[in-house]
Amino acid sequence: MNSELLSIAKEVAIKAGLAIMDVFVSEDFATEYKADDSPVTKADKTANDIINSVLESTGLPVLSEENIQIPFSGRQSFTKYWLVDPLDGTKSFVRREPDFTVNIALIENDTPVLGVVYVPATQKLYWGSVGGGAFIKEAGVQKQIHVSETAEPLRVVASKNHLDDATARFIEQFRNPDIKNIGSSLKILAIAEGTADIYPRLRPSCMEWDTAAAHAVLEAAGGYINDLENKPLSYNKEDLLNPGFIATNNLKSFKI
């Protein structure tokens, strides 16, 4: 069953990504701002409509950043549902930078068991599932991906738009780290494909839909995302804000 759902998620992620690129190359983003001052564009809304129209046909609930939010009383009984960010990295998108993604995750019992991430600007498609491995398809070529051994110097990925003081101090403990600032879920995917070792985000500043799809890919690739109590990130909490966390290729190497 989940293999069929994976195929559906991959197909609609690409379809949404093509619609996003139509807006990206235009001059009409129709940017608005939410109450938290985060931007939302025509691309966010169009991609969301495309994804909803397909995922709703599976009969599973859809929890998306751009949908009217379902109160906890209405979703606490969810055992299996879709968790979607139709356009992660909207700030990069508005600046016409390429690091934005389409994120679709399948959550079962508060755990991401399947994830698809599409990168519209580069046409890279990532996916992973529990027991099924993690993969990337680029320029028509598909290959399996896996986390790498921890490198020296340490390869750190950090948020381009949300680097907080606590995270900066945490990074300072490492000797001459190789630091890259990247937008969207691409930070987690860098670890999954073996080009980074750790992504710390110690201050709660992103939502469950920002991490779920890439979380599934990373775990399928042999990596981890744990909170600051060293427990795996959990989903469908009453508050959808993620706690501070560390994504990494090797839990034993890093301590808070």
PDB file of C-alpha atoms in Angstrom:
ATOM      1  CA  MET A   1       0.000   0.000   0.000  1.00  0.00           C
ATOM      2  CA  ASN A   2       2.713   2.494   0.965  1.00  0.00           C
ATOM      3  CA  SER A   3       4.569   1.789  -2.294  1.00  0.00           C
ATOM      4  CA  GLU A   4       1.495   3.002  -4.182  1.00  0.00           C
ATOM      5  CA  LEU A   5       1.306   6.076  -1.974  1.00  0.00           C
ATOM      6  CA  LEU A   6       5.001   6.742  -2.619  1.00  0.00           C
ATOM      7  CA  SER A   7       4.399   6.724  -6.372  1.00  0.00           C
ATOM      8  CA  ILE A   8       1.485   9.130  -5.958  1.00  0.00           C
ATOM      9  CA  ALA A   9       3.562  11.478  -3.791  1.00  0.00           C
ATOM     10  CA  LYS A  10       6.488  11.490  -6.233  1.00  0.00           C
ATOM     11  CA  GLU A  11       4.261  12.254  -9.199  1.00  0.00           C
ATOM     12  CA  VAL A  12       2.367  15.099  -7.544  1.00  0.00           C
ATOM     13  CA  ALA A  13       5.545  16.627  -6.062  1.00  0.00           C
ATOM     14  CA  ILE A  14       6.968  16.982  -9.567  1.00  0.00           C
ATOM     15  CA  LYS A  15       3.681  18.365 -10.887  1.00  0.00           C
ATOM     16  CA  ALA A  16       3.592  20.955  -8.100  1.00  0.00           C
ATOM     17  CA  GLY A  17       7.240  21.794  -8.739  1.00  0.00           C
ATOM     18  CA  LEU A  18       6.565  22.531 -12.399  1.00  0.00           C
ATOM     19  CA  ALA A  19       3.778  24.913 -11.389  1.00  0.00           C
ATOM     20  CA  ILE A  20       6.126  26.608  -8.922  1.00  0.00           C
ATOM     21  CA  MET A  21       8.695  27.166 -11.665  1.00  0.00           C
ATOM     22  CA  ASP A  22       6.047  28.751 -13.883  1.00  0.00           C
ATOM     23  CA  VAL A  23       5.618  31.400 -11.193  1.00  0.00           C
ATOM     24  CA  PHE A  24       9.370  31.595 -10.520  1.00  0.00           C
ATOM     25  CA  VAL A  25      10.157  32.645 -14.091  1.00  0.00           C
ATOM     26  CA  SER A  26       7.277  35.120 -14.185  1.00  0.00           C
ATOM     27  CA  GLU A  27       7.250  38.605 -12.710  1.00  0.00           C
ATOM     28  CA  ASP A  28       4.098  38.047 -10.679  1.00  0.00           C
ATOM     29  CA  PHE A  29       4.751  36.343  -7.328  1.00  0.00           C
ATOM     30  CA  ALA A  30       1.696  38.000  -5.698  1.00  0.00           C
ATOM     31  CA  THR A  31       3.539  37.890  -2.368  1.00  0.00           C
ATOM     32  CA  GLU A  32       1.546  38.310   0.826  1.00  0.00           C
ATOM     33  CA  TYR A  33       2.659  38.103   4.451  1.00  0.00           C
ATOM     34  CA  LYS A  34       1.224  35.985   7.246  1.00  0.00           C
ATOM     35  CA  ALA A  35       0.775  37.070  10.853  1.00  0.00           C
ATOM     36  CA  ASP A  36       4.285  35.801  11.684  1.00  0.00           C
ATOM     37  CA  ASP A  37       5.706  37.940   8.825  1.00  0.00           C
ATOM     38  CA  SER A  38       6.577  34.893   6.713  1.00  0.00           C
ATOM     39  CA  PRO A  39       5.868  35.293   2.988  1.00  0.00           C
ATOM     40  CA  VAL A  40       3.357  33.310   0.960  1.00  0.00           C
ATOM     41  CA  THR A  41       3.158  33.570  -2.827  1.00  0.00           C
ATOM     42  CA  LYS A  42       1.024  32.511  -5.746  1.00  0.00           C
ATOM     43  CA  ALA A  43       3.414  29.564  -6.090  1.00  0.00           C
ATOM     44  CA  ASP A  44       2.703  28.349  -2.529  1.00  0.00           C
ATOM     45  CA  LYS A  45      -1.036  28.465  -3.140  1.00  0.00           C
ATOM     46  CA  THR A  46      -0.962  26.898  -6.600  1.00  0.00           C
ATOM     47  CA  ALA A  47       1.306  24.050  -5.493  1.00  0.00           C
ATOM     48  CA  ASN A  48      -0.877  23.475  -2.448  1.00  0.00           C
ATOM     49  CA  ASP A  49      -4.016  23.197  -4.578  1.00  0.00           C
ATOM     50  CA  ILE A  50      -2.340  20.683  -6.904  1.00  0.00           C
ATOM     51  CA  ILE A  51      -1.066  18.538  -4.033  1.00  0.00           C
ATOM     52  CA  ASN A  52      -4.348  18.599  -2.130  1.00  0.00           C
ATOM     53  CA  SER A  53      -6.375  17.598  -5.180  1.00  0.00           C
ATOM     54  CA  VAL A  54      -4.288  14.428  -5.562  1.00  0.00           C
ATOM     55  CA  LEU A  55      -3.584  13.438  -1.958  1.00  0.00           C
ATOM     56  CA  GLU A  56      -7.181  13.871  -0.848  1.00  0.00           C
ATOM     57  CA  SER A  57      -8.137  11.193  -3.382  1.00  0.00           C
ATOM     58  CA  THR A  58      -6.148   8.652  -1.322  1.00  0.00           C
ATOM     59  CA  GLY A  59      -8.706   8.936   1.463  1.00  0.00           C
ATOM     60  CA  LEU A  60      -6.100  10.040   4.006  1.00  0.00           C
ATOM     61  CA  PRO A  61      -6.232  13.377   5.839  1.00  0.00           C
ATOM     62  CA  VAL A  62      -3.925  16.130   4.567  1.00  0.00           C
ATOM     63  CA  LEU A  63      -2.240  18.528   6.983  1.00  0.00           C
ATOM     64  CA  SER A  64      -0.544  21.287   4.983  1.00  0.00           C
ATOM     65  CA  GLU A  65       1.081  24.571   5.887  1.00  0.00           C
ATOM     66  CA  GLU A  66      -1.191  26.381   3.442  1.00  0.00           C
ATOM     67  CA  ASN A  67      -4.478  24.701   4.404  1.00  0.00           C
ATOM     68  CA  ILE A  68      -6.838  25.953   7.068  1.00  0.00           C
ATOM     69  CA  GLN A  69      -5.273  24.412  10.143  1.00  0.00           C
ATOM     70  CA  ILE A  70      -6.995  21.448  11.767  1.00  0.00           C
ATOM     71  CA  PRO A  71      -7.274  21.928  15.544  1.00  0.00           C
ATOM     72  CA  PHE A  72      -5.634  19.292  17.714  1.00  0.00           C
ATOM     73  CA  SER A  73      -9.056  18.040  18.777  1.00  0.00           C
ATOM     74  CA  GLY A  74      -9.725  17.198  15.138  1.00  0.00           C
ATOM     75  CA  ARG A  75      -6.401  15.495  14.377  1.00  0.00           C
ATOM     76  CA  GLN A  76      -5.242  13.888  17.615  1.00  0.00           C
ATOM     77  CA  SER A  77      -6.879  10.638  16.487  1.00  0.00           C
ATOM     78  CA  PHE A  78      -4.968  10.615  13.163  1.00  0.00           C
ATOM     79  CA  THR A  79      -2.959   7.399  12.858  1.00  0.00           C
ATOM     80  CA  LYS A  80      -1.998   7.889   9.206  1.00  0.00           C
ATOM     81  CA  TYR A  81      -2.017  11.152   7.284  1.00  0.00           C
ATOM     82  CA  TRP A  82      -0.147  13.337   4.809  1.00  0.00           C
ATOM     83  CA  LEU A  83       2.009  16.202   6.095  1.00  0.00           C
ATOM     84  CA  VAL A  84       2.842  18.766   3.412  1.00  0.00           C
ATOM     85  CA  ASP A  85       4.846  21.905   2.843  1.00  0.00           C
ATOM     86  CA  PRO A  86       4.022  22.806  -0.768  1.00  0.00           C
ATOM     87  CA  LEU A  87       6.860  25.340  -0.971  1.00  0.00           C
ATOM     88  CA  ASP A  88       9.555  25.193   1.686  1.00  0.00           C
ATOM     89  CA  GLY A  89      12.007  28.062   1.430  1.00  0.00           C
ATOM     90  CA  THR A  90       9.631  30.769   0.259  1.00  0.00           C
ATOM     91  CA  LYS A  91      12.106  33.466   1.323  1.00  0.00           C
ATOM     92  CA  SER A  92      14.680  31.992  -1.056  1.00  0.00           C
ATOM     93  CA  PHE A  93      12.016  31.706  -3.747  1.00  0.00           C
ATOM     94  CA  VAL A  94      11.111  35.394  -3.432  1.00  0.00           C
ATOM     95  CA  ARG A  95      14.809  36.308  -3.676  1.00  0.00           C
ATOM     96  CA  ARG A  96      15.009  34.112  -6.813  1.00  0.00           C
ATOM     97  CA  GLU A  97      17.479  31.763  -5.150  1.00  0.00           C
ATOM     98  CA  PRO A  98      17.260  28.051  -6.047  1.00  0.00           C
ATOM     99  CA  ASP A  99      17.114  26.425  -2.594  1.00  0.00           C
ATOM    100  CA  PHE A 100      13.376  25.842  -2.228  1.00  0.00           C
ATOM    101  CA  THR A 101      11.581  22.503  -2.174  1.00  0.00           C
ATOM    102  CA  VAL A 102       8.268  20.654  -2.308  1.00  0.00           C
ATOM    103  CA  ASN A 103       7.878  18.418   0.771  1.00  0.00           C
ATOM    104  CA  ILE A 104       5.389  15.557   1.128  1.00  0.00           C
ATOM    105  CA  ALA A 105       5.521  13.094   4.035  1.00  0.00           C
ATOM    106  CA  LEU A 106       3.355  10.194   5.117  1.00  0.00           C
ATOM    107  CA  ILE A 107       3.023  10.031   8.892  1.00  0.00           C
ATOM    108  CA  GLU A 108       2.029   6.854  10.722  1.00  0.00           C
ATOM    109  CA  ASN A 109       1.621   6.807  14.486  1.00  0.00           C
ATOM    110  CA  ASP A 110       3.403  10.162  14.808  1.00  0.00           C
ATOM    111  CA  THR A 111       6.432   8.988  12.780  1.00  0.00           C
ATOM    112  CA  PRO A 112       7.393   9.860   9.178  1.00  0.00           C
ATOM    113  CA  VAL A 113       7.477   6.554   7.294  1.00  0.00           C
ATOM    114  CA  LEU A 114       7.714   7.928   3.766  1.00  0.00           C
ATOM    115  CA  GLY A 115       9.050  11.188   2.399  1.00  0.00           C
ATOM    116  CA  VAL A 116       9.346  12.866  -0.992  1.00  0.00           C
ATOM    117  CA  VAL A 117      11.243  16.097  -1.604  1.00  0.00           C
ATOM    118  CA  TYR A 118      11.397  17.720  -5.024  1.00  0.00           C
ATOM    119  CA  VAL A 119      13.760  20.575  -5.866  1.00  0.00           C
ATOM    120  CA  PRO A 120      12.057  22.480  -8.702  1.00  0.00           C
ATOM    121  CA  ALA A 121      15.033  24.659  -9.677  1.00  0.00           C
ATOM    122  CA  THR A 122      17.349  21.671 -10.224  1.00  0.00           C
ATOM    123  CA  GLN A 123      14.723  19.002 -10.971  1.00  0.00           C
ATOM    124  CA  LYS A 124      16.201  16.712  -8.322  1.00  0.00           C
ATOM    125  CA  LEU A 125      13.800  14.262  -6.716  1.00  0.00           C
ATOM    126  CA  TYR A 126      14.583  12.666  -3.342  1.00  0.00           C
ATOM    127  CA  TRP A 127      12.548   9.976  -1.637  1.00  0.00           C
ATOM    128  CA  GLY A 128      12.860   7.456   1.150  1.00  0.00           C
ATOM    129  CA  SER A 129      10.764   5.053   3.176  1.00  0.00           C
ATOM    130  CA  VAL A 130      11.062   2.798   6.181  1.00  0.00           C
ATOM    131  CA  GLY A 131      12.731  -0.413   5.035  1.00  0.00           C
ATOM    132  CA  GLY A 132      12.897   0.807   1.449  1.00  0.00           C
ATOM    133  CA  GLY A 133      16.074   2.887   1.405  1.00  0.00           C
ATOM    134  CA  ALA A 134      16.643   6.443   0.201  1.00  0.00           C
ATOM    135  CA  PHE A 135      17.123   7.588  -3.382  1.00  0.00           C
ATOM    136  CA  ILE A 136      17.768  10.560  -5.614  1.00  0.00           C
ATOM    137  CA  LYS A 137      16.822  10.951  -9.262  1.00  0.00           C
ATOM    138  CA  GLU A 138      18.668  13.598 -11.233  1.00  0.00           C
ATOM    139  CA  ALA A 139      18.863  14.100 -15.003  1.00  0.00           C
ATOM    140  CA  GLY A 140      17.015  10.829 -15.496  1.00  0.00           C
ATOM    141  CA  VAL A 141      19.494   8.827 -13.406  1.00  0.00           C
ATOM    142  CA  GLN A 142      18.339   7.176 -10.177  1.00  0.00           C
ATOM    143  CA  LYS A 143      20.733   6.105  -7.432  1.00  0.00           C
ATOM    144  CA  GLN A 144      20.514   5.073  -3.816  1.00  0.00           C
ATOM    145  CA  ILE A 145      21.921   7.475  -1.241  1.00  0.00           C
ATOM    146  CA  HIS A 146      23.321   6.901   2.234  1.00  0.00           C
ATOM    147  CA  VAL A 147      24.869   9.001   4.951  1.00  0.00           C
ATOM    148  CA  SER A 148      28.661   9.119   4.992  1.00  0.00           C
ATOM    149  CA  GLU A 149      31.188   8.648   7.745  1.00  0.00           C
ATOM    150  CA  THR A 150      31.801  11.805   9.766  1.00  0.00           C
ATOM    151  CA  ALA A 151      34.402  13.934   8.005  1.00  0.00           C
ATOM    152  CA  GLU A 152      37.338  15.981   9.263  1.00  0.00           C
ATOM    153  CA  PRO A 153      36.892  18.917   9.284  1.00  0.00           C
ATOM    154  CA  LEU A 154      33.266  18.510  10.268  1.00  0.00           C
ATOM    155  CA  ARG A 155      30.795  19.487   7.538  1.00  0.00           C
ATOM    156  CA  VAL A 156      28.052  21.595   9.114  1.00  0.00           C
ATOM    157  CA  VAL A 157      24.912  22.841   7.399  1.00  0.00           C
ATOM    158  CA  ALA A 158      23.046  25.712   9.016  1.00  0.00           C
ATOM    159  CA  SER A 159      19.964  27.736   8.272  1.00  0.00           C
ATOM    160  CA  LYS A 160      20.355  30.568   5.803  1.00  0.00           C
ATOM    161  CA  ASN A 161      17.541  32.592   7.363  1.00  0.00           C
ATOM    162  CA  HIS A 162      17.158  31.392  10.972  1.00  0.00           C
ATOM    163  CA  LEU A 163      20.608  30.918  12.544  1.00  0.00           C
ATOM    164  CA  ASP A 164      20.167  31.664  16.263  1.00  0.00           C
ATOM    165  CA  ASP A 165      22.778  32.424  18.927  1.00  0.00           C
ATOM    166  CA  ALA A 166      22.487  29.048  20.683  1.00  0.00           C
ATOM    167  CA  THR A 167      23.087  27.183  17.431  1.00  0.00           C
ATOM    168  CA  ALA A 168      26.003  29.447  16.526  1.00  0.00           C
ATOM    169  CA  ARG A 169      27.625  28.749  19.922  1.00  0.00           C
ATOM    170  CA  PHE A 170      27.084  25.010  19.459  1.00  0.00           C
ATOM    171  CA  ILE A 171      28.865  25.121  16.097  1.00  0.00           C
ATOM    172  CA  GLU A 172      31.777  27.039  17.641  1.00  0.00           C
ATOM    173  CA  GLN A 173      32.747  23.982  19.725  1.00  0.00           C
ATOM    174  CA  PHE A 174      34.007  22.212  16.599  1.00  0.00           C
ATOM    175  CA  ARG A 175      37.517  22.819  15.298  1.00  0.00           C
ATOM    176  CA  ASN A 176      37.529  24.675  11.979  1.00  0.00           C
ATOM    177  CA  PRO A 177      34.206  23.289  10.759  1.00  0.00           C
ATOM    178  CA  ASP A 178      33.266  23.543   7.099  1.00  0.00           C
ATOM    179  CA  ILE A 179      30.000  25.509   7.332  1.00  0.00           C
ATOM    180  CA  LYS A 180      27.440  25.919   4.563  1.00  0.00           C
ATOM    181  CA  ASN A 181      24.293  28.020   4.950  1.00  0.00           C
ATOM    182  CA  ILE A 182      21.449  26.477   2.971  1.00  0.00           C
ATOM    183  CA  GLY A 183      17.721  27.127   2.758  1.00  0.00           C
ATOM    184  CA  SER A 184      14.760  24.754   3.129  1.00  0.00           C
ATOM    185  CA  SER A 185      14.867  20.988   3.698  1.00  0.00           C
ATOM    186  CA  LEU A 186      18.013  20.762   1.562  1.00  0.00           C
ATOM    187  CA  LYS A 187      20.037  20.951   4.791  1.00  0.00           C
ATOM    188  CA  ILE A 188      18.687  17.605   5.962  1.00  0.00           C
ATOM    189  CA  LEU A 189      19.062  16.098   2.501  1.00  0.00           C
ATOM    190  CA  ALA A 190      22.740  17.093   2.398  1.00  0.00           C
ATOM    191  CA  ILE A 191      23.303  14.724   5.320  1.00  0.00           C
ATOM    192  CA  ALA A 192      21.194  12.014   3.672  1.00  0.00           C
ATOM    193  CA  GLU A 193      23.303  12.050   0.512  1.00  0.00           C
ATOM    194  CA  GLY A 194      26.597  12.150   2.383  1.00  0.00           C
ATOM    195  CA  THR A 195      27.749  15.715   1.706  1.00  0.00           C
ATOM    196  CA  ALA A 196      27.250  16.993   5.274  1.00  0.00           C
ATOM    197  CA  ASP A 197      27.595  15.592   8.790  1.00  0.00           C
ATOM    198  CA  ILE A 198      25.350  17.650  11.030  1.00  0.00           C
ATOM    199  CA  TYR A 199      22.551  20.215  10.981  1.00  0.00           C
ATOM    200  CA  PRO A 200      21.917  21.736  14.414  1.00  0.00           C
ATOM    201  CA  ARG A 201      18.835  23.878  15.033  1.00  0.00           C
ATOM    202  CA  LEU A 202      18.723  24.416  18.764  1.00  0.00           C
ATOM    203  CA  ARG A 203      16.011  27.064  18.967  1.00  0.00           C
ATOM    204  CA  PRO A 204      12.426  26.046  18.118  1.00  0.00           C
ATOM    205  CA  SER A 205      11.871  27.944  14.874  1.00  0.00           C
ATOM    206  CA  CYS A 206      10.417  25.595  12.268  1.00  0.00           C
ATOM    207  CA  MET A 207       7.268  23.547  11.930  1.00  0.00           C
ATOM    208  CA  GLU A 208       6.589  19.837  11.557  1.00  0.00           C
ATOM    209  CA  TRP A 209       5.883  20.192   7.820  1.00  0.00           C
ATOM    210  CA  ASP A 210       9.330  21.768   7.364  1.00  0.00           C
ATOM    211  CA  THR A 211      11.145  18.604   8.472  1.00  0.00           C
ATOM    212  CA  ALA A 212       8.877  15.563   8.020  1.00  0.00           C
ATOM    213  CA  ALA A 213       9.580  14.599   4.396  1.00  0.00           C
ATOM    214  CA  ALA A 214      13.348  15.085   4.622  1.00  0.00           C
ATOM    215  CA  HIS A 215      13.299  13.364   8.039  1.00  0.00           C
ATOM    216  CA  ALA A 216      11.910  10.231   6.380  1.00  0.00           C
ATOM    217  CA  VAL A 217      14.559  10.396   3.645  1.00  0.00           C
ATOM    218  CA  LEU A 218      17.370  10.893   6.169  1.00  0.00           C
ATOM    219  CA  GLU A 219      16.309   7.968   8.348  1.00  0.00           C
ATOM    220  CA  ALA A 220      15.977   5.762   5.262  1.00  0.00           C
ATOM    221  CA  ALA A 221      19.547   6.816   4.386  1.00  0.00           C
ATOM    222  CA  GLY A 222      20.851   5.809   7.825  1.00  0.00           C
ATOM    223  CA  GLY A 223      20.721   9.167   9.617  1.00  0.00           C
ATOM    224  CA  TYR A 224      18.871  10.659  12.551  1.00  0.00           C
ATOM    225  CA  ILE A 225      16.911  13.693  13.689  1.00  0.00           C
ATOM    226  CA  ASN A 226      16.654  13.871  17.473  1.00  0.00           C
ATOM    227  CA  ASP A 227      15.461  16.543  19.849  1.00  0.00           C
ATOM    228  CA  LEU A 228      17.673  17.989  22.562  1.00  0.00           C
ATOM    229  CA  GLU A 229      16.698  15.151  24.911  1.00  0.00           C
ATOM    230  CA  ASN A 230      18.060  12.715  22.312  1.00  0.00           C
ATOM    231  CA  LYS A 231      14.615  11.439  21.331  1.00  0.00           C
ATOM    232  CA  PRO A 232      13.481  11.175  17.689  1.00  0.00           C
ATOM    233  CA  LEU A 233      11.339  14.085  16.533  1.00  0.00           C
ATOM    234  CA  SER A 234       7.675  13.256  16.967  1.00  0.00           C
ATOM    235  CA  TYR A 235       4.806  14.510  14.822  1.00  0.00           C
ATOM    236  CA  ASN A 236       1.160  15.496  15.253  1.00  0.00           C
ATOM    237  CA  LYS A 237       1.880  17.225  18.547  1.00  0.00           C
ATOM    238  CA  GLU A 238      -0.660  19.664  19.937  1.00  0.00           C
ATOM    239  CA  ASP A 239       1.812  22.434  19.059  1.00  0.00           C
ATOM    240  CA  LEU A 240       3.135  21.829  15.533  1.00  0.00           C
ATOM    241  CA  LEU A 241       6.295  23.828  16.234  1.00  0.00           C
ATOM    242  CA  ASN A 242       9.335  21.546  16.294  1.00  0.00           C
ATOM    243  CA  PRO A 243      11.538  21.650  19.388  1.00  0.00           C
ATOM    244  CA  GLY A 244      15.237  22.277  18.996  1.00  0.00           C
ATOM    245  CA  PHE A 245      16.911  19.355  17.231  1.00  0.00           C
ATOM    246  CA  ILE A 246      20.050  17.950  15.662  1.00  0.00           C
ATOM    247  CA  ALA A 247      20.061  16.090  12.345  1.00  0.00           C
ATOM    248  CA  THR A 248      23.177  14.004  11.853  1.00  0.00           C
ATOM    249  CA  ASN A 249      24.826  10.985  10.294  1.00  0.00           C
ATOM    250  CA  ASN A 250      26.108   9.700  13.650  1.00  0.00           C
ATOM    251  CA  LEU A 251      24.335  10.312  16.954  1.00  0.00           C
ATOM    252  CA  LYS A 252      27.272   9.078  19.024  1.00  0.00           C
ATOM    253  CA  SER A 253      29.554  11.854  17.787  1.00  0.00           C
ATOM    254  CA  PHE A 254      27.544  14.804  19.044  1.00  0.00           C
ATOM    255  CA  LYS A 255      26.443  15.943  22.476  1.00  0.00           C
ATOM    256  CA  ILE A 256      24.499  19.044  23.512  1.00  0.00           C
TER     257      ILE A 256
END
